[in-house]
mmCIF file of C-alpha atoms and ligand atoms in Angstrom:
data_model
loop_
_atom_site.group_PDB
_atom_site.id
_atom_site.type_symbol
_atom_site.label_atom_id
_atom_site.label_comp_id
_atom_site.label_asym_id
_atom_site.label_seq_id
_atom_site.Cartn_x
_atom_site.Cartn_y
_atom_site.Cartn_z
ATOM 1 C CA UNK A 244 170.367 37.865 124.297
ATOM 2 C CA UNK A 245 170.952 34.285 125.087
ATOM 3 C CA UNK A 246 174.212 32.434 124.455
ATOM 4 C CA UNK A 247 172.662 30.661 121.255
ATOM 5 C CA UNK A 248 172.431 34.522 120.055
ATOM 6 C CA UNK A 249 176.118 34.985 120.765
ATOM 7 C CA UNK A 250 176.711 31.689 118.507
ATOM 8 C CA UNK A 251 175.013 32.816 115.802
ATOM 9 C CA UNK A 252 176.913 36.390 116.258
ATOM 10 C CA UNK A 253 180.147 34.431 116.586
ATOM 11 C CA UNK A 254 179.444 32.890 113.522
ATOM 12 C CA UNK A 255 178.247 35.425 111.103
ATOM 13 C CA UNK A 256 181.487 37.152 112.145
ATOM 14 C CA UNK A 257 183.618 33.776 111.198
ATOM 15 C CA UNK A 258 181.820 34.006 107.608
ATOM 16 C CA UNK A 259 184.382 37.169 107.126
ATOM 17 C CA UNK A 260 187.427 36.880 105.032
ATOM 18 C CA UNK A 261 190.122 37.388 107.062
ATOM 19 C CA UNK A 262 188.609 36.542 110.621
ATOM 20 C CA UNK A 263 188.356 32.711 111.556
ATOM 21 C CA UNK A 264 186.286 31.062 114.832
ATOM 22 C CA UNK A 265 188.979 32.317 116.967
ATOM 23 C CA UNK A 266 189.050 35.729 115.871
ATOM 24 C CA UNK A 267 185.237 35.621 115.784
ATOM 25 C CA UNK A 268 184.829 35.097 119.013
ATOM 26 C CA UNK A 269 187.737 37.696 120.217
ATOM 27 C CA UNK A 270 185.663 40.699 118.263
ATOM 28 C CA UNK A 271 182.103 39.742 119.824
ATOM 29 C CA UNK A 272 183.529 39.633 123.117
ATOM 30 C CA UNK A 273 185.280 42.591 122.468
ATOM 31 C CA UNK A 274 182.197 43.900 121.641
ATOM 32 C CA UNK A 275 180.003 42.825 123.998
ATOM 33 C CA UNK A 276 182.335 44.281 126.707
ATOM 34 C CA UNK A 277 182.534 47.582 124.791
ATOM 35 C CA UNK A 278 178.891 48.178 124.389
ATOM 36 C CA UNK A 279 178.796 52.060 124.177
ATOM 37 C CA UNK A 280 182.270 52.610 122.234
ATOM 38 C CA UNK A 281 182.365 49.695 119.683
ATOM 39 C CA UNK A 282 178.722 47.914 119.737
ATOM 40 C CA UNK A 283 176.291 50.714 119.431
ATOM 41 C CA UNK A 284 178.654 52.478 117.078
ATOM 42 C CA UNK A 285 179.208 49.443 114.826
ATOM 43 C CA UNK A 286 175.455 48.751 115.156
ATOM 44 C CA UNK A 287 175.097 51.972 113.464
ATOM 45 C CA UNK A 288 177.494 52.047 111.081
ATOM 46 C CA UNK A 289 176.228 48.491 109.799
ATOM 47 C CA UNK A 290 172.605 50.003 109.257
ATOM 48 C CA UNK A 291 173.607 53.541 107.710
ATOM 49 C CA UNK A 292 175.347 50.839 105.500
ATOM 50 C CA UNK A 293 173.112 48.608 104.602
ATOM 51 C CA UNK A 294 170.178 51.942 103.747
ATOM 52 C CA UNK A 295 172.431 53.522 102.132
ATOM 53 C CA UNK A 296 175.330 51.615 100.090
ATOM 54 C CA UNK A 297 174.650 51.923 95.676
ATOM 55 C CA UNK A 298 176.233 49.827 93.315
ATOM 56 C CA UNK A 299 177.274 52.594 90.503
ATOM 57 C CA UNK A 300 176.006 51.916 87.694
ATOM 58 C CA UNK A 301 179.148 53.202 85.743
ATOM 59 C CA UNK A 302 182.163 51.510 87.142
ATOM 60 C CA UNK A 303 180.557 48.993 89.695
ATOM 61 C CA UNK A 304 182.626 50.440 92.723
ATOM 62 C CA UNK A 305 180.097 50.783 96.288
ATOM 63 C CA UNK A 306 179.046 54.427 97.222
ATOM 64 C CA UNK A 307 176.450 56.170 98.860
ATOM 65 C CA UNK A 308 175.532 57.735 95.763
ATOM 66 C CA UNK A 309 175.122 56.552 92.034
ATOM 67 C CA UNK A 310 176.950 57.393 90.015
ATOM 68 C CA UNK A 311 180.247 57.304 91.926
ATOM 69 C CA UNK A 312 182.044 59.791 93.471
ATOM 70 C CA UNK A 313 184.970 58.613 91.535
ATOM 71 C CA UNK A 314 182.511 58.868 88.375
ATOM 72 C CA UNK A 315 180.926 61.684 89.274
ATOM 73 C CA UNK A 316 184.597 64.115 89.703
ATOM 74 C CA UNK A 317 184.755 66.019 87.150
ATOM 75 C CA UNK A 318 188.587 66.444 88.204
ATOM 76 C CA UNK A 319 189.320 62.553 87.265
ATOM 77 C CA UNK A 320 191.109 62.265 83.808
ATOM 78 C CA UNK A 321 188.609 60.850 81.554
ATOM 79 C CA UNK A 322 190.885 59.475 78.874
ATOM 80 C CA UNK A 323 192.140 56.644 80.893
ATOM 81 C CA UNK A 324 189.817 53.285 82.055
ATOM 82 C CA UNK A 325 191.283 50.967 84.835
ATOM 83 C CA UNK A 326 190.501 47.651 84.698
ATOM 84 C CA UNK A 327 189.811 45.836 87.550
ATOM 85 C CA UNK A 328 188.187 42.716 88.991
ATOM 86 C CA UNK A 329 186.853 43.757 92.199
ATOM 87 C CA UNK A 330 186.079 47.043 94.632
ATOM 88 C CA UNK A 331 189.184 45.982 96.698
ATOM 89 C CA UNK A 332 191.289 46.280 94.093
ATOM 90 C CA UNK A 333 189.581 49.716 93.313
ATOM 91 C CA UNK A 334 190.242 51.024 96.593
ATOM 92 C CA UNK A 335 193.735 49.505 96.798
ATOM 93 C CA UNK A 336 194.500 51.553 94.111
ATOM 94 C CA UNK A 337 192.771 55.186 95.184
ATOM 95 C CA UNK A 338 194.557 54.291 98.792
ATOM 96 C CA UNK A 339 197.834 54.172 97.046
ATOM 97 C CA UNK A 340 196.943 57.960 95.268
ATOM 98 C CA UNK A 341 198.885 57.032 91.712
ATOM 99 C CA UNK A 342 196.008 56.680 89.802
ATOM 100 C CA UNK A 343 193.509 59.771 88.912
ATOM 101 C CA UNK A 344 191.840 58.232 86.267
ATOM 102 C CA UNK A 345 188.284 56.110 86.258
ATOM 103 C CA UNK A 346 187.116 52.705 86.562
ATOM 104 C CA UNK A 347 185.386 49.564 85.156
ATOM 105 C CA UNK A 348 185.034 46.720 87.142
ATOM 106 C CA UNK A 349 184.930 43.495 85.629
ATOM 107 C CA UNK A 350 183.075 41.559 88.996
ATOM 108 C CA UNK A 351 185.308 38.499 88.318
ATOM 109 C CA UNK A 352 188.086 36.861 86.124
ATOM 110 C CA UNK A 353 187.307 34.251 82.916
ATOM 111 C CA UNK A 354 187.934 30.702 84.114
ATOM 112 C CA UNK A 355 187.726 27.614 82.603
ATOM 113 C CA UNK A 356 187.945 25.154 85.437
ATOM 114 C CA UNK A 357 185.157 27.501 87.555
ATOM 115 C CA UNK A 358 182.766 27.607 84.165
ATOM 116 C CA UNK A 359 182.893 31.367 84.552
ATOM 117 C CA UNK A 360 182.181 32.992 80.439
ATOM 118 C CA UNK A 361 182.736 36.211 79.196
ATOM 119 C CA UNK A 362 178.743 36.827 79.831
ATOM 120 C CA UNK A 363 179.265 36.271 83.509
ATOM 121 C CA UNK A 364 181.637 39.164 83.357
ATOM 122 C CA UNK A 365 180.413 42.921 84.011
ATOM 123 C CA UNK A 366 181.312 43.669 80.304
ATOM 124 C CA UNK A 367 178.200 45.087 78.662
ATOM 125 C CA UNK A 368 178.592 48.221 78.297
ATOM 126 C CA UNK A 369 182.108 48.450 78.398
ATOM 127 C CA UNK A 370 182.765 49.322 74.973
ATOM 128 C CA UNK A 371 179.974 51.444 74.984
ATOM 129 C CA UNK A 372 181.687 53.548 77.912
ATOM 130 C CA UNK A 373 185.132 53.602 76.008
ATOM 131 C CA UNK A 374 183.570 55.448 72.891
ATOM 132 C CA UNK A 375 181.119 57.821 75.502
ATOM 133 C CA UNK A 376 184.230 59.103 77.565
ATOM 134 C CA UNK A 377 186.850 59.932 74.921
ATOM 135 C CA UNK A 378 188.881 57.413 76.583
ATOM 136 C CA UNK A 379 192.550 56.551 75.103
ATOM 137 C CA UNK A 380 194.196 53.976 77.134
ATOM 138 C CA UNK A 381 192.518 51.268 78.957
ATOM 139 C CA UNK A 382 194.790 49.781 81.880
ATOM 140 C CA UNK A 383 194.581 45.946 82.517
ATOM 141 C CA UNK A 384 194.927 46.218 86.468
ATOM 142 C CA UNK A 385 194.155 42.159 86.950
ATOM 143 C CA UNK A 386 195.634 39.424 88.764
ATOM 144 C CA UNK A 387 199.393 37.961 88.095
ATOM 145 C CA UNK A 388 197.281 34.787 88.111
ATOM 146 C CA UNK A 389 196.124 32.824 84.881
ATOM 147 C CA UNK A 390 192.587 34.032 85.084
ATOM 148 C CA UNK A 391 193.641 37.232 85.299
ATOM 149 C CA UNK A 392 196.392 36.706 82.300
ATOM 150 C CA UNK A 393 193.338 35.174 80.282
ATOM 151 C CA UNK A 394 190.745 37.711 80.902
ATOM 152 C CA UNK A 395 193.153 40.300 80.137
ATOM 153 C CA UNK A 396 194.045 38.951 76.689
ATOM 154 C CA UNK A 397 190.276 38.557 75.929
ATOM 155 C CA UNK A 398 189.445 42.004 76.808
ATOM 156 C CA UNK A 399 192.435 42.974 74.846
ATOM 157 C CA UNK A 400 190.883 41.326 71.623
ATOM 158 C CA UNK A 401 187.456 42.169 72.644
ATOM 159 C CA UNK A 402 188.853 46.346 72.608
ATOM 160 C CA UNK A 403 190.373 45.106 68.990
ATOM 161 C CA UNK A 404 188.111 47.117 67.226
ATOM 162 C CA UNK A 405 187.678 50.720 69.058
ATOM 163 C CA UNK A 406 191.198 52.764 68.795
ATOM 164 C CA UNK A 407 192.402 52.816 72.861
ATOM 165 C CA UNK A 408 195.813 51.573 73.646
ATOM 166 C CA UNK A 409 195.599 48.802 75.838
ATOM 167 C CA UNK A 410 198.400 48.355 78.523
ATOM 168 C CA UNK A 411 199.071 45.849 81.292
ATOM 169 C CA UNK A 412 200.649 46.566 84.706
ATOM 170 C CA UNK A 413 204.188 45.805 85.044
ATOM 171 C CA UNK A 414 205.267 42.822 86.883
ATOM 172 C CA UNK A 415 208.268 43.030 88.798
ATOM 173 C CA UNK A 416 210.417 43.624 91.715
ATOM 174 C CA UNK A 417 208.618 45.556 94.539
ATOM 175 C CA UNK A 418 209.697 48.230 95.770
ATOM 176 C CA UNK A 419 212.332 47.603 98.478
ATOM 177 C CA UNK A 420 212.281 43.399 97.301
ATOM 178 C CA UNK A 421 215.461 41.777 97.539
ATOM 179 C CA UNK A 422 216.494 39.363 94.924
ATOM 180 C CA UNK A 423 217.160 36.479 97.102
ATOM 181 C CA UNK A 424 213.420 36.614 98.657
ATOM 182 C CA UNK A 425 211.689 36.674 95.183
ATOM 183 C CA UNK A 426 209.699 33.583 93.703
ATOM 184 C CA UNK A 427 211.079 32.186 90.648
ATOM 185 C CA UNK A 428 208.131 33.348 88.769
ATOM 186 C CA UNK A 429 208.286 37.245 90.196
ATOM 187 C CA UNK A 430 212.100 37.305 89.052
ATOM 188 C CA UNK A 431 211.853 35.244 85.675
ATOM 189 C CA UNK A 432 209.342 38.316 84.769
ATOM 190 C CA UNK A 433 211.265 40.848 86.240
ATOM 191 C CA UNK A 434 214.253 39.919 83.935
ATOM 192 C CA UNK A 435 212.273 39.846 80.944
ATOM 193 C CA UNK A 436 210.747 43.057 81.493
ATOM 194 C CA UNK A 437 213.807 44.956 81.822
ATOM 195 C CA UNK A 438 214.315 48.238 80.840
ATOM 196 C CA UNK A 439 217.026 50.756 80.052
ATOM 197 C CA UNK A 440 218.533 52.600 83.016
HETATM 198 ZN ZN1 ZN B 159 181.515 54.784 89.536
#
């Protein structure tokens, strides 16, 4: 391995989200001086990956096996659909344990400014699924952000026609927030979505 290697290592690394040059270079090293705990391991891990990882064709979410685990449990409640844009947000919400229901992920959010259409979305067979699964309520579990305000609405109008309830998540206070650390925005919609105690 010559130090142009290590570059290139370095630098496939810095592609990550979350890890810049700097923190590149700290994992390689760390890696390089930890060849039989970290390298080999993660060498190995990265290939059982790569053979193995499945798109499922149901929800969009990455397993070894198609469809889903999360598709495939026959213990999930099949009347309710989460909407989401990504796999992160998937696993955020199976890490957090509140949701028992399945998935459909939408692969990105409707934006004018980045050109991206309803047809660039993951939408097809949407509907499709809806009718198939006896589901009731379809949960809009997208971004606080305008894309995610705008694909929401459209998938809102575009479920118009079957008979699910569509609901959005709240937007609010977080749990343990204090009122003086909120953004305007986060507090503005906190107020308006108040409820009776
Ligand atoms: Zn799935």
């Amino acid at each position: 391995m010559s130090g142009s290697d290590i570059e290139v290592l370095i630098e496939k690394f810095a592609r990550l989200p979350g890890l810049g040059p700097r923190s590149a270079r700290r994992a390689v090293l760390e890696l390089i001086k930890n060849k039989n705990s970290l390298l080999w391991p993660l060498i190995q891990a990265l290939e059982n990956t790569a053979n193995n990882t499945k798109i499922c064709t149901r929800c969009g979410n990455f397993d070894l096996i198609d469809p889903c685990n999360i598709c495939n449990d026959p213990k999930r409640d099949n009347t309710l659909l989460c909407i989401v844009e990504g796999v992160a947000d998937l696993w955020a919400l199976e890490r957090s344990g509140c949701f028992k229901g399945l998935y459909h992920i939408t692969g990105g959010l409707l934006s004018a400014i980045d050109g991206i259409r309803p047809e660039d979305l993951n939408l097809e067979n949407l509907s499709l699924k809806i009718n198939e699964l006896n589901i009731s309520e379809v949960i809009m579990a997208l971004s606080a952000t305008l894309e995610g305000q705008t694909t929401a609405h459209y998938l809102a109008k575009f479920l118009d026609d079957t008979s699910v309830k569509v609901s959005g998540l709240a937007r609010g206070i977080p749990v343990g927030g204090e009122l003086d650390f909120l953004d305007d925005g986060t507090l503005t919609t906190a107020l308006k979505s108040r409820r009776p105690l």
